[in-house]
mmCIF file of C-alpha atoms in Angstrom:
data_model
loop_
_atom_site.group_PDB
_atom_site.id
_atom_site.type_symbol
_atom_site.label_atom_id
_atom_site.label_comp_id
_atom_site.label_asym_id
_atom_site.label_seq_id
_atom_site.Cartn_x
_atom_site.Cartn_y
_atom_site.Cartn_z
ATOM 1 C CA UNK A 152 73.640 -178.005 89.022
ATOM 2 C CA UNK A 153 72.280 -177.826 92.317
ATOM 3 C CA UNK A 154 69.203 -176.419 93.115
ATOM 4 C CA UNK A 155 66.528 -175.620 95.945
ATOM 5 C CA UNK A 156 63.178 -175.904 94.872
ATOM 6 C CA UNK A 157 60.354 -173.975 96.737
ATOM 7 C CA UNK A 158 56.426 -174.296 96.659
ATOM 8 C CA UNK A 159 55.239 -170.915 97.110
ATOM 9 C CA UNK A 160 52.432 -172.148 98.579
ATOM 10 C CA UNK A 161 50.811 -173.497 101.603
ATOM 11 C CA UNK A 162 47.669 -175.944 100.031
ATOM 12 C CA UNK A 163 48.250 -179.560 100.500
ATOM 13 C CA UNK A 164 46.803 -180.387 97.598
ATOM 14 C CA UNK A 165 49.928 -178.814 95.470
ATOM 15 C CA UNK A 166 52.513 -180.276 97.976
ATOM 16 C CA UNK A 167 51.163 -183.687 97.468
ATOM 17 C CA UNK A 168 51.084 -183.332 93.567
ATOM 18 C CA UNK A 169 54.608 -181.523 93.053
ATOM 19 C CA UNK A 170 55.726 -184.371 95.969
ATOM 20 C CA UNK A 171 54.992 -186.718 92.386
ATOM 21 C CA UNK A 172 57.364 -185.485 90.623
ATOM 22 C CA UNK A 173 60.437 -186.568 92.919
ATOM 23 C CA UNK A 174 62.483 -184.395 94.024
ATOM 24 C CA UNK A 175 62.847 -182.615 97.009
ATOM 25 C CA UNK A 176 61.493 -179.045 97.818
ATOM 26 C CA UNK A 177 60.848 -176.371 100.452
ATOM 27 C CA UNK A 178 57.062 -174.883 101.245
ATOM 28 C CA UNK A 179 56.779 -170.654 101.778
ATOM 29 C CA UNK A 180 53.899 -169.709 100.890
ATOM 30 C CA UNK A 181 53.450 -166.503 99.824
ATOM 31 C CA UNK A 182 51.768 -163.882 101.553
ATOM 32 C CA UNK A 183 51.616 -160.938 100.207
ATOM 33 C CA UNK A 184 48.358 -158.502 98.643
ATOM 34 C CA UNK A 185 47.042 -160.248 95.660
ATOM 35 C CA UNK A 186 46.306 -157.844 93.126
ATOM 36 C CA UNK A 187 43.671 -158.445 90.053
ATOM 37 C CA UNK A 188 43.580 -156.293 87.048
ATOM 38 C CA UNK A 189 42.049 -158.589 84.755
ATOM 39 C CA UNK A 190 38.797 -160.370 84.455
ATOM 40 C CA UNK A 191 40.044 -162.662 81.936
ATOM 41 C CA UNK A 192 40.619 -165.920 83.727
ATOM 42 C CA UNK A 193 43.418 -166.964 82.232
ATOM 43 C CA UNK A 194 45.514 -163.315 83.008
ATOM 44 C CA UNK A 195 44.183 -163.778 86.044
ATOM 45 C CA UNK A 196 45.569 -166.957 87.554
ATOM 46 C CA UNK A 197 48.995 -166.046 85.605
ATOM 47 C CA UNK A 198 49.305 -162.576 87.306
ATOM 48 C CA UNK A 199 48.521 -164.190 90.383
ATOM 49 C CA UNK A 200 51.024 -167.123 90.565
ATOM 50 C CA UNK A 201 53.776 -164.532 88.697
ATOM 51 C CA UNK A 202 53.066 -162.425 91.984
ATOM 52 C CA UNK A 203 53.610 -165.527 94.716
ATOM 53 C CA UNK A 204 56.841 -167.133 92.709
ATOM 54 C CA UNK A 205 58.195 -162.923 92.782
ATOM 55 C CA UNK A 206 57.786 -162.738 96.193
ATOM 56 C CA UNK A 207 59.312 -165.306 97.717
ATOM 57 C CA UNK A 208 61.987 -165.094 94.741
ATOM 58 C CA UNK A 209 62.984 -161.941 95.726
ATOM 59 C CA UNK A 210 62.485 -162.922 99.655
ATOM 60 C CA UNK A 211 65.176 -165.638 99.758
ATOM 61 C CA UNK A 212 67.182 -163.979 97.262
ATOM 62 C CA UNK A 213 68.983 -161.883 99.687
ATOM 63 C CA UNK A 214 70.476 -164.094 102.068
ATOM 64 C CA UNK A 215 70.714 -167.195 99.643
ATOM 65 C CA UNK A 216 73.479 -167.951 96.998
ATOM 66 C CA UNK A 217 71.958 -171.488 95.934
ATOM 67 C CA UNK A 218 70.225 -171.438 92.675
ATOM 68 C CA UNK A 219 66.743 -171.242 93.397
ATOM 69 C CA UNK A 220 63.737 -172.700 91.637
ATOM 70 C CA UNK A 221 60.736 -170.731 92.984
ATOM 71 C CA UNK A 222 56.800 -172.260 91.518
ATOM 72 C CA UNK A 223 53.911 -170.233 92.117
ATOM 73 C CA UNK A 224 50.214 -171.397 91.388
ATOM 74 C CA UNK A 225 46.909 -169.884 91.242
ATOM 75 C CA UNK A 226 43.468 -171.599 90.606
ATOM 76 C CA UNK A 227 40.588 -169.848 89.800
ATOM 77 C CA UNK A 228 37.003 -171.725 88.616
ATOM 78 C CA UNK A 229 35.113 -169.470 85.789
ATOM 79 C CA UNK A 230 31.562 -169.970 85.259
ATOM 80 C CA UNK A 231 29.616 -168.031 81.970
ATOM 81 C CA UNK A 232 32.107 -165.140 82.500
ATOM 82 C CA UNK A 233 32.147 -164.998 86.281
ATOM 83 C CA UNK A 234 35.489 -165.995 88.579
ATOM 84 C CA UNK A 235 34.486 -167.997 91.714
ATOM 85 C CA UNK A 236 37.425 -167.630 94.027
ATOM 86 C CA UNK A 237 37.742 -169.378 97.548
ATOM 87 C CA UNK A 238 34.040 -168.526 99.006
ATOM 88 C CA UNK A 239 33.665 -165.969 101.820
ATOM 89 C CA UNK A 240 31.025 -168.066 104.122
ATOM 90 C CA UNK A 241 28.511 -170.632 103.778
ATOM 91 C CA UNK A 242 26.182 -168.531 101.343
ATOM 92 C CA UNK A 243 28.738 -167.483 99.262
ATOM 93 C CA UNK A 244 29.484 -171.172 98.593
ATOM 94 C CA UNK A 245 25.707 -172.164 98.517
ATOM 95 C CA UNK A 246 25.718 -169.719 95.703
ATOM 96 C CA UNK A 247 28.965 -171.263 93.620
ATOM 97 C CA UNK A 248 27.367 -174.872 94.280
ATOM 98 C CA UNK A 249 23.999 -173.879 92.741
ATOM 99 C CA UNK A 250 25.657 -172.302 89.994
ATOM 100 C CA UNK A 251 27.860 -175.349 88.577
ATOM 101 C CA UNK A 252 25.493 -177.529 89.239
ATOM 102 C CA UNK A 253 23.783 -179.532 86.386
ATOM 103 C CA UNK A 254 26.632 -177.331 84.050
ATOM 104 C CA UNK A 255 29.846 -177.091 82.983
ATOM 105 C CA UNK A 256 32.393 -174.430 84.048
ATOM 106 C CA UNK A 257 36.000 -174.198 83.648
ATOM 107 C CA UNK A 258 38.973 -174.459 85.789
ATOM 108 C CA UNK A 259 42.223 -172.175 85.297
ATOM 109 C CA UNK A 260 45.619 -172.481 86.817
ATOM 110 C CA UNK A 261 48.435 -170.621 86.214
ATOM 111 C CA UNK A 262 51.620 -171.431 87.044
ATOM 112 C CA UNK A 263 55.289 -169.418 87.578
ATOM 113 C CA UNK A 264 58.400 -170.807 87.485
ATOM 114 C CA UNK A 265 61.733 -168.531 88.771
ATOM 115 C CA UNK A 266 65.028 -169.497 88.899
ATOM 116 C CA UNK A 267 68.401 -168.436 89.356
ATOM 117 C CA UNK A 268 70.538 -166.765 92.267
ATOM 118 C CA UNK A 269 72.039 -162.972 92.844
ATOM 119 C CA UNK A 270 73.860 -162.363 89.606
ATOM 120 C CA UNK A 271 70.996 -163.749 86.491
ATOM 121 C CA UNK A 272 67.283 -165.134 86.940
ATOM 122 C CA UNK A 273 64.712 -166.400 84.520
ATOM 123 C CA UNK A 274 61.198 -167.195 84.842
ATOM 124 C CA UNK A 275 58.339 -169.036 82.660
ATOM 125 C CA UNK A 276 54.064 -168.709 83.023
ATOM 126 C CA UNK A 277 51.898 -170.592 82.096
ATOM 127 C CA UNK A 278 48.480 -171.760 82.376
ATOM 128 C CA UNK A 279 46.051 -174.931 81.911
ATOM 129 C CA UNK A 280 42.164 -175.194 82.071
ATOM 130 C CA UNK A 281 40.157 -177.507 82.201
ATOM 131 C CA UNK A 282 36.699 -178.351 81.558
ATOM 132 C CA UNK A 283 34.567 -179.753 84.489
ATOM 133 C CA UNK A 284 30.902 -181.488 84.004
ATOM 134 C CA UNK A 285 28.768 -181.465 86.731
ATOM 135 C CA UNK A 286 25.698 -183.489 87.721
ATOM 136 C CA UNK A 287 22.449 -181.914 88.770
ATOM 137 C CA UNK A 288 22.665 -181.938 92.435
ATOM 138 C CA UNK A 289 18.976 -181.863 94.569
ATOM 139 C CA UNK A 290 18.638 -179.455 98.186
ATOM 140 C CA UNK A 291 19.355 -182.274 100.470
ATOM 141 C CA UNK A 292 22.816 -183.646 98.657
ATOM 142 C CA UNK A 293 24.030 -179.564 98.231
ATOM 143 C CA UNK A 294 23.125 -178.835 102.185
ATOM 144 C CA UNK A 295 24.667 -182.342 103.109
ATOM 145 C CA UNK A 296 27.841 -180.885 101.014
ATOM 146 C CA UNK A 297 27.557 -177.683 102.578
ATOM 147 C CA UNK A 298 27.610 -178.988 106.167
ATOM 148 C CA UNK A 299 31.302 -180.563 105.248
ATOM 149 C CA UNK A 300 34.008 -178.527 105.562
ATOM 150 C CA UNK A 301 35.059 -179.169 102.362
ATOM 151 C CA UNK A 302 34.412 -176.509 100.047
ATOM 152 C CA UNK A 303 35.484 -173.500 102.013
ATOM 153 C CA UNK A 304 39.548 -173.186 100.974
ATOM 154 C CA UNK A 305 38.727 -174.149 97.186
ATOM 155 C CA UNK A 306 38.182 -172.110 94.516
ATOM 156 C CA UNK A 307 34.720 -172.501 93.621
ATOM 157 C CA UNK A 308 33.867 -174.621 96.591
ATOM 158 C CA UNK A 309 34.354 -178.030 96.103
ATOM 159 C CA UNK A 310 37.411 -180.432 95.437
ATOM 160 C CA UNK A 311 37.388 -182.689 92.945
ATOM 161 C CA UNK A 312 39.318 -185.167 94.810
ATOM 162 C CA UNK A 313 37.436 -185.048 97.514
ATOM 163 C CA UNK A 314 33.321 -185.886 98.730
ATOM 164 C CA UNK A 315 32.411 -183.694 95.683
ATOM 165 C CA UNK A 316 33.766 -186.048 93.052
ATOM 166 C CA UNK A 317 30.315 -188.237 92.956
ATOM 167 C CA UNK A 318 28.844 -185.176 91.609
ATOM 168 C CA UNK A 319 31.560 -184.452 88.808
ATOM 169 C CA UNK A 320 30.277 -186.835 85.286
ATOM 170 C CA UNK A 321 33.644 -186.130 83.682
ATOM 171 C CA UNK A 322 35.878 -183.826 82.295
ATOM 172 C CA UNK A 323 37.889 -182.646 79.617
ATOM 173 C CA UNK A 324 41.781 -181.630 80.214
ATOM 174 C CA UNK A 325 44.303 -182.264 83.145
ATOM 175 C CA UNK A 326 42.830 -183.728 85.943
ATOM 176 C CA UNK A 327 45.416 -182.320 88.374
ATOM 177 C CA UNK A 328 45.203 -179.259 86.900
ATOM 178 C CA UNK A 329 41.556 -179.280 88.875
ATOM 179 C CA UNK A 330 42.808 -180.431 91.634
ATOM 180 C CA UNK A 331 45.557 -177.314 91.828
ATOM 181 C CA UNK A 332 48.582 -177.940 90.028
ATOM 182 C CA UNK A 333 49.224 -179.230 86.482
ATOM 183 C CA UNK A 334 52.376 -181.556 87.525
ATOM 184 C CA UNK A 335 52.215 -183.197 83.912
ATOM 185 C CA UNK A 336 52.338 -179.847 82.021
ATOM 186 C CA UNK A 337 55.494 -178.500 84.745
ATOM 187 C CA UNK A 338 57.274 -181.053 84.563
ATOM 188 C CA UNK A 339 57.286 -181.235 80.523
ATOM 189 C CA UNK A 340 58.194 -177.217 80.920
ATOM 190 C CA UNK A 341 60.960 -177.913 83.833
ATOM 191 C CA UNK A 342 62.219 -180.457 81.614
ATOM 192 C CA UNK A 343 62.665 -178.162 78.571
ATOM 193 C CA UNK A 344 64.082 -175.572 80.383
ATOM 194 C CA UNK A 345 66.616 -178.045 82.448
ATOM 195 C CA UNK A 346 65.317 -177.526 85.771
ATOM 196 C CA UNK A 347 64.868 -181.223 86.634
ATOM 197 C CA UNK B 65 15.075 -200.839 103.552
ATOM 198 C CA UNK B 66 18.133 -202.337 104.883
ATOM 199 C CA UNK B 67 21.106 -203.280 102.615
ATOM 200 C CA UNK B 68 23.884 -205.476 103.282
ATOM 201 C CA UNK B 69 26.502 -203.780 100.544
ATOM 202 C CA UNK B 70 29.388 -205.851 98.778
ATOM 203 C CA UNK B 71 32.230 -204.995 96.867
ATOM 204 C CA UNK B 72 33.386 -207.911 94.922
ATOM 205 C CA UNK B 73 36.916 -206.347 93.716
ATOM 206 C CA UNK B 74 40.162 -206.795 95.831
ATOM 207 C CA UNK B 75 41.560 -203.414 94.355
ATOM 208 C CA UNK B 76 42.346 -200.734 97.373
ATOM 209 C CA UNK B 77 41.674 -198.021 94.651
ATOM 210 C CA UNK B 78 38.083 -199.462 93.928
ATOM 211 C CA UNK B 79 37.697 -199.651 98.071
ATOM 212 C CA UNK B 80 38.731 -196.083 98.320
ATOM 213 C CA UNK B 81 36.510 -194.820 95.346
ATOM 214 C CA UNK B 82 33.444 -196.716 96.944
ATOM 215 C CA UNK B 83 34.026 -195.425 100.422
ATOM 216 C CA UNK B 84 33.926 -191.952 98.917
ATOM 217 C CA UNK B 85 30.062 -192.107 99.023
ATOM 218 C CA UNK B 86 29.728 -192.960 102.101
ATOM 219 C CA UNK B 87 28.139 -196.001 102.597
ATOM 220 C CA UNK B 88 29.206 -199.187 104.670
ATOM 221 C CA UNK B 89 30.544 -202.166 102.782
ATOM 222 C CA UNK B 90 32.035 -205.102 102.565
ATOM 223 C CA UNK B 91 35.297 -206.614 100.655
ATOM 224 C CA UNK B 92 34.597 -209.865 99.029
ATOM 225 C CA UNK B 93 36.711 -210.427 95.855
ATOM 226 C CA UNK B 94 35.203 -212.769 93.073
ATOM 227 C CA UNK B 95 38.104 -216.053 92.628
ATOM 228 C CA UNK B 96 36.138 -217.297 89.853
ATOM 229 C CA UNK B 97 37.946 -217.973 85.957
ATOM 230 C CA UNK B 98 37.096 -214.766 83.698
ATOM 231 C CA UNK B 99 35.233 -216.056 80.391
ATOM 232 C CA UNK B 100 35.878 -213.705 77.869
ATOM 233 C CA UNK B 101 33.983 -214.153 74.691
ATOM 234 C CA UNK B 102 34.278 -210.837 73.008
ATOM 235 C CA UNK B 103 37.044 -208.823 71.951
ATOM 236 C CA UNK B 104 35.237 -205.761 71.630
ATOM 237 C CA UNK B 105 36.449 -203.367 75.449
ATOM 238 C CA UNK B 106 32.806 -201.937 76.662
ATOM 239 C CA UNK B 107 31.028 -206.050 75.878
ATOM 240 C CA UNK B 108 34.563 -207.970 77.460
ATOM 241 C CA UNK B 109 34.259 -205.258 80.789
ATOM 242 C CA UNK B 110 30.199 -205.402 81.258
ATOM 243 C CA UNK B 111 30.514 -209.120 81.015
ATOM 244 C CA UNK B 112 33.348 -209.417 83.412
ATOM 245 C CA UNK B 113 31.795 -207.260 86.148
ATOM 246 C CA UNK B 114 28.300 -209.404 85.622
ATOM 247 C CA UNK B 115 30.590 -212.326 86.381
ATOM 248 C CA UNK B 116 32.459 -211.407 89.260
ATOM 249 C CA UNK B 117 28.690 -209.310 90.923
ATOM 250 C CA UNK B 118 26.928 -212.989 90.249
ATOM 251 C CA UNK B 119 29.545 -215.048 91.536
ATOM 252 C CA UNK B 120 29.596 -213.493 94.819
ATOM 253 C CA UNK B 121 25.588 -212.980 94.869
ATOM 254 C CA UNK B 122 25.283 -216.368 94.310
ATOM 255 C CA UNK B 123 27.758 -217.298 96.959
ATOM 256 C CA UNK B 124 26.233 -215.332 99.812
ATOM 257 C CA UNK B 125 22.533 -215.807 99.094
ATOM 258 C CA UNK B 126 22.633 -219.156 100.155
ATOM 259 C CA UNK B 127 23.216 -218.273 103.921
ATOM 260 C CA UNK B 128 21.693 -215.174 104.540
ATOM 261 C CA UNK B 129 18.329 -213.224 104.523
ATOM 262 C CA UNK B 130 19.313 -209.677 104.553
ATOM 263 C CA UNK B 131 18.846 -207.612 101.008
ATOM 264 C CA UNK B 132 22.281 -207.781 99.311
ATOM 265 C CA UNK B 133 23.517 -205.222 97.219
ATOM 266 C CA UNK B 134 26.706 -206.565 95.218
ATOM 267 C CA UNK B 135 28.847 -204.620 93.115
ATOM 268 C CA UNK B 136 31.402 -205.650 90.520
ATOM 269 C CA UNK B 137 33.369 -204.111 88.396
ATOM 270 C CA UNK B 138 36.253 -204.511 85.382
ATOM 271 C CA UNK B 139 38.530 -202.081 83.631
ATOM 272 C CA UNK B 140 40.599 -202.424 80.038
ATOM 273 C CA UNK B 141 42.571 -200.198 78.616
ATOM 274 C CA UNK B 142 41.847 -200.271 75.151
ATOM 275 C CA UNK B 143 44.637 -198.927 72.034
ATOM 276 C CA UNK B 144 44.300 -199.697 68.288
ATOM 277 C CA UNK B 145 41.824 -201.933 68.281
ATOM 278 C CA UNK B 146 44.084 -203.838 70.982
ATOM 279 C CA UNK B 147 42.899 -204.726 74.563
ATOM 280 C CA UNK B 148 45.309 -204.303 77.577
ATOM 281 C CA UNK B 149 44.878 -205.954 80.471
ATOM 282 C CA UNK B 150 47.044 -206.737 83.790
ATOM 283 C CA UNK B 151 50.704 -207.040 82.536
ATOM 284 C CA UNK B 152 52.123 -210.870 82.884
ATOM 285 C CA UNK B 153 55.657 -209.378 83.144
ATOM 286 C CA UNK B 154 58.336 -206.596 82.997
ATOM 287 C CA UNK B 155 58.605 -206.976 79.059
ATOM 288 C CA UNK B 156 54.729 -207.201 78.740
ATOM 289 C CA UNK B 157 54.370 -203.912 80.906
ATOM 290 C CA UNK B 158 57.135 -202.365 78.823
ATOM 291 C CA UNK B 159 55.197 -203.011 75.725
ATOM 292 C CA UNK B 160 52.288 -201.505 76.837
ATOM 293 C CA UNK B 161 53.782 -198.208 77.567
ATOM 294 C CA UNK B 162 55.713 -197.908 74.771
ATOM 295 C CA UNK B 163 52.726 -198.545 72.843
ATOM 296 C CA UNK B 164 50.263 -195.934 74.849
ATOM 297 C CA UNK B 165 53.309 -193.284 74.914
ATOM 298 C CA UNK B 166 52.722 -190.454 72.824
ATOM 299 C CA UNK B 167 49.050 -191.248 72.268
ATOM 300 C CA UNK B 168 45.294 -191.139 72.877
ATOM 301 C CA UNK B 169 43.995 -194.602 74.069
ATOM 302 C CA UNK B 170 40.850 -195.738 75.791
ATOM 303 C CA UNK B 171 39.994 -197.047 79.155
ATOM 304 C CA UNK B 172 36.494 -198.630 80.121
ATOM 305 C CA UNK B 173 35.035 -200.075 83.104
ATOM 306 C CA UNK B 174 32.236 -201.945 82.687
ATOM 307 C CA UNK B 175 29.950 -201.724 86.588
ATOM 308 C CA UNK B 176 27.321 -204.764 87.318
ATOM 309 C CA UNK B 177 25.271 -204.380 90.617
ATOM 310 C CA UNK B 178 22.807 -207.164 91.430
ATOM 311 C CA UNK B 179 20.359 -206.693 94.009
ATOM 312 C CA UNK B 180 18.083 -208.396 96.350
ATOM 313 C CA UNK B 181 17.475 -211.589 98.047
ATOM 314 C CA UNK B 182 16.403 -215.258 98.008
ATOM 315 C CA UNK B 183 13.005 -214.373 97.212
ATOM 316 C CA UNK B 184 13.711 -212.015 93.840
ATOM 317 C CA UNK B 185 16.561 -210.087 92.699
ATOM 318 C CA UNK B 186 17.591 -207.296 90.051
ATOM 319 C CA UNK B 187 20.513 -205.927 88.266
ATOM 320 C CA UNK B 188 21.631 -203.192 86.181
ATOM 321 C CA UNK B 189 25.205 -203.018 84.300
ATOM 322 C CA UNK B 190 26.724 -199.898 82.620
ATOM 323 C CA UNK B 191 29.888 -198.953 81.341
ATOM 324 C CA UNK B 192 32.196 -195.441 80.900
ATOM 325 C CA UNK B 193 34.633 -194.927 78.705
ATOM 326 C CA UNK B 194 37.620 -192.599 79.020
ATOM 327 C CA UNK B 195 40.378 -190.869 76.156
ATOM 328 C CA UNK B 196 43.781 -190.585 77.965
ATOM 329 C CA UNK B 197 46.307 -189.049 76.302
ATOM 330 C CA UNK B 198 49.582 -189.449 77.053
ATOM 331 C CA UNK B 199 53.279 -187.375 76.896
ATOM 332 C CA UNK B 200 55.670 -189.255 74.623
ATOM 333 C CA UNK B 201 58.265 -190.488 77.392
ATOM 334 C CA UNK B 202 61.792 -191.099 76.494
ATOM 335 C CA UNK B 203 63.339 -194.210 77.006
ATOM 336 C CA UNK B 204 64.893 -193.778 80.278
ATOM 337 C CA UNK B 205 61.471 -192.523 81.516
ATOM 338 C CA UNK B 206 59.580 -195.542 80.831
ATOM 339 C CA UNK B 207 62.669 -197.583 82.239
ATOM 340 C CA UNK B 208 62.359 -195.703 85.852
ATOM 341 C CA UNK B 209 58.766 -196.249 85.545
ATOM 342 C CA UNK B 210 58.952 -200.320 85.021
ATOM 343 C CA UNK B 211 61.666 -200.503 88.069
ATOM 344 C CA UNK B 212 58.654 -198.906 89.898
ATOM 345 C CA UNK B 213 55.696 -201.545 92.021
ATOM 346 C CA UNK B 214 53.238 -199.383 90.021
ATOM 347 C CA UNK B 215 52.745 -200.928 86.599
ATOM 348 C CA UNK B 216 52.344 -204.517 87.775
ATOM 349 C CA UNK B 217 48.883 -205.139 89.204
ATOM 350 C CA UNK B 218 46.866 -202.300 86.665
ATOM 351 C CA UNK B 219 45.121 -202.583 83.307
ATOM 352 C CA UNK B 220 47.763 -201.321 80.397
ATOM 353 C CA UNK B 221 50.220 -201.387 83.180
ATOM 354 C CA UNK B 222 50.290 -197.444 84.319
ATOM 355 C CA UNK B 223 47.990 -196.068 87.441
ATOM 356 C CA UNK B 224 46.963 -192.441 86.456
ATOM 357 C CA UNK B 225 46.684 -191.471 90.172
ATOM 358 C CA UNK B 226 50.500 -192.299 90.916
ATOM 359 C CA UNK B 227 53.759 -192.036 89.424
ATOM 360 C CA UNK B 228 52.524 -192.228 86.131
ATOM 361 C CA UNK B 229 50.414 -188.938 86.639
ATOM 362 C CA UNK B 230 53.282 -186.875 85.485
ATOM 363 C CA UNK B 231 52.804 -188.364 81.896
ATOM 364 C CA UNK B 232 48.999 -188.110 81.407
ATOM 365 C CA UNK B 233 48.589 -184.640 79.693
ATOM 366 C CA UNK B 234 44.429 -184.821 80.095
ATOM 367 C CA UNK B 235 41.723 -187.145 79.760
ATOM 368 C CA UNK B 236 37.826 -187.113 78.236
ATOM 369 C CA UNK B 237 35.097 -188.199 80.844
ATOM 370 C CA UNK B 238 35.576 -189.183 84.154
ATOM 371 C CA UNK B 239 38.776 -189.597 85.891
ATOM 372 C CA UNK B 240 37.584 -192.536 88.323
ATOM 373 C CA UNK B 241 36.882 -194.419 85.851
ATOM 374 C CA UNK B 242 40.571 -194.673 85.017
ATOM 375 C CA UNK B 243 41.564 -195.038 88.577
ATOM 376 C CA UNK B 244 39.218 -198.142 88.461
ATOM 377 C CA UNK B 245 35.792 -197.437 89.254
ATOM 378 C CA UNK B 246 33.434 -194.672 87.639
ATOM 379 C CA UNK B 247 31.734 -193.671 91.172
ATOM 380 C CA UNK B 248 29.791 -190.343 90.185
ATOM 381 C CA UNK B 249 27.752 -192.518 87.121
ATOM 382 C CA UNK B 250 27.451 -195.658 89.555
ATOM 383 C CA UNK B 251 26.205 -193.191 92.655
ATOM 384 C CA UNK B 252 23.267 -191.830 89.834
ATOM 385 C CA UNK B 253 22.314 -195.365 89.132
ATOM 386 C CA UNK B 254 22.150 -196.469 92.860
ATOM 387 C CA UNK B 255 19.744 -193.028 93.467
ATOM 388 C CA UNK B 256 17.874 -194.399 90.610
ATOM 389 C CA UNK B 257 17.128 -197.530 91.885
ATOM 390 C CA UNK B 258 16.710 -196.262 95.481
ATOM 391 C CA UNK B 259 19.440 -198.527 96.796
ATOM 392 C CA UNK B 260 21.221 -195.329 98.272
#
């Protein structure tokens, strides 16, 4: 079976990590409104990544008659009951920062899977979180932080695998799955389902 | 204070991990015969990284008057009661993974960083330890892995940020200390002893 795989999605964090897996795929991310009717994390980043796979699904559906393997991700970080998205401005990741420091949180991605062509298509969700301990961090090293331009497209503003990563003391779960993408969990699931 | 920083590892993963806090240093890797005396993973990893730190201290004190700051560092991988090193082959590697596969197993670097100059010098040591669990892999999964460059020149022959990320389903404590070098507790311990 041949198929076309796409990353509906434009961070370069998830092209890198789905690039581990070895095989060759298409970027598109998806556009479209993202609409929230949960508070509960883990509905939250599975709606979300159900919506991005769906839309391009249904986008290159028309013209297309290859068999199409569409994943959508969503990360979200959730700390005592709040969601901290991607921050607005410098504040609103002050604010994040503050918050996780000298704690733990969690991080949640989901993670949709589509595939088929014009005449039959299935799909699979699922989601991963991880625990994420973080060092108490003084004014000067959270300013210093804040002057990078590193936390302002992450969810909760900072990456793991980037300057932020002397702060984090460990963790408990998938590593990647912090970083954006769970590639050891998909590719178990692709596996099972005989998409790679 | 001025510091003349060393890294006494050849590893490019320990280079990159150092260089992620942002200090200048240099690469001088310890040549010297390991003496291993113990056979118990967080005693045979502290006493490797005190070996390698003193052997280059000791080597560049003789010609030089500026405050040297000289890091070294060691990592095992650690299953049943069993430590894993650097594989000596393609058969050695092979047992490794098949033994790790399917499992929880241990990995612990042991840190040494001896400061100072001819006058007086200090050091501290610590060590982190990490649970990796792995994915069982099937046997023409750990076959494409050992026809990889990957498993060669790394303790219990797998590198968790490459190829062989697909197959690690999470880990307990820090990540970096699997890749090789546990920055975030080694950047608390440098702040502590004002040598950052």
């Amino acid at each position: 079976m041949n198929y076309r795989y796409i990353l509906a999605s434009g961070s370069p964090r998830r092209k890198e990590l789905l690039g581990s897996l070895g095989f060759e795929f298409e970027i598109i991310p998806a556009t479209g409104e993202e609409i929230i009717e949960s508070t509960v994390p883990s509905e939250v980043v599975c709606s979300l990544s159900e919506q991005k796979a769906k839309e391009i699904f249904h986008k290159l559906l028309r013209d297309n008659t290859d068999t199409l393997v569409v994943i959508g991700s969503d990360t979200v970080v959730s700390y005592s009951e709040k969601i901290l998205g991607k921050p607005k401005d410098r504040s609103d990741a002050e604010e994040m920062i503050r918050s996780i420091q000298g704690d733990l949180h969690q991080v949640y991605t989901g993670v949709t899977v589509i595939y088929g062509n014009n005449e039959s298509s299935k799909s699979f969700t699922f989601h991963e979180c991880t625990d994420v301990e973080v060092y108490q961090m003084d004014d000067d090293e959270i300013n210093a932080y804040l002057d990078t331009d590193e936390p302002y497209d992450k969810a909760g503003a900072y990456g793991i695998q980037g300057i932020f990563g002397k702060y984090v003391k460990g963790i408990t779960g998938d590593y990647n799955n912090v970083v954006g993408l769970p590639v050891s969990r998909l590719y178990q699931e692709m596996k099972k389902n005989h998409l790679i």
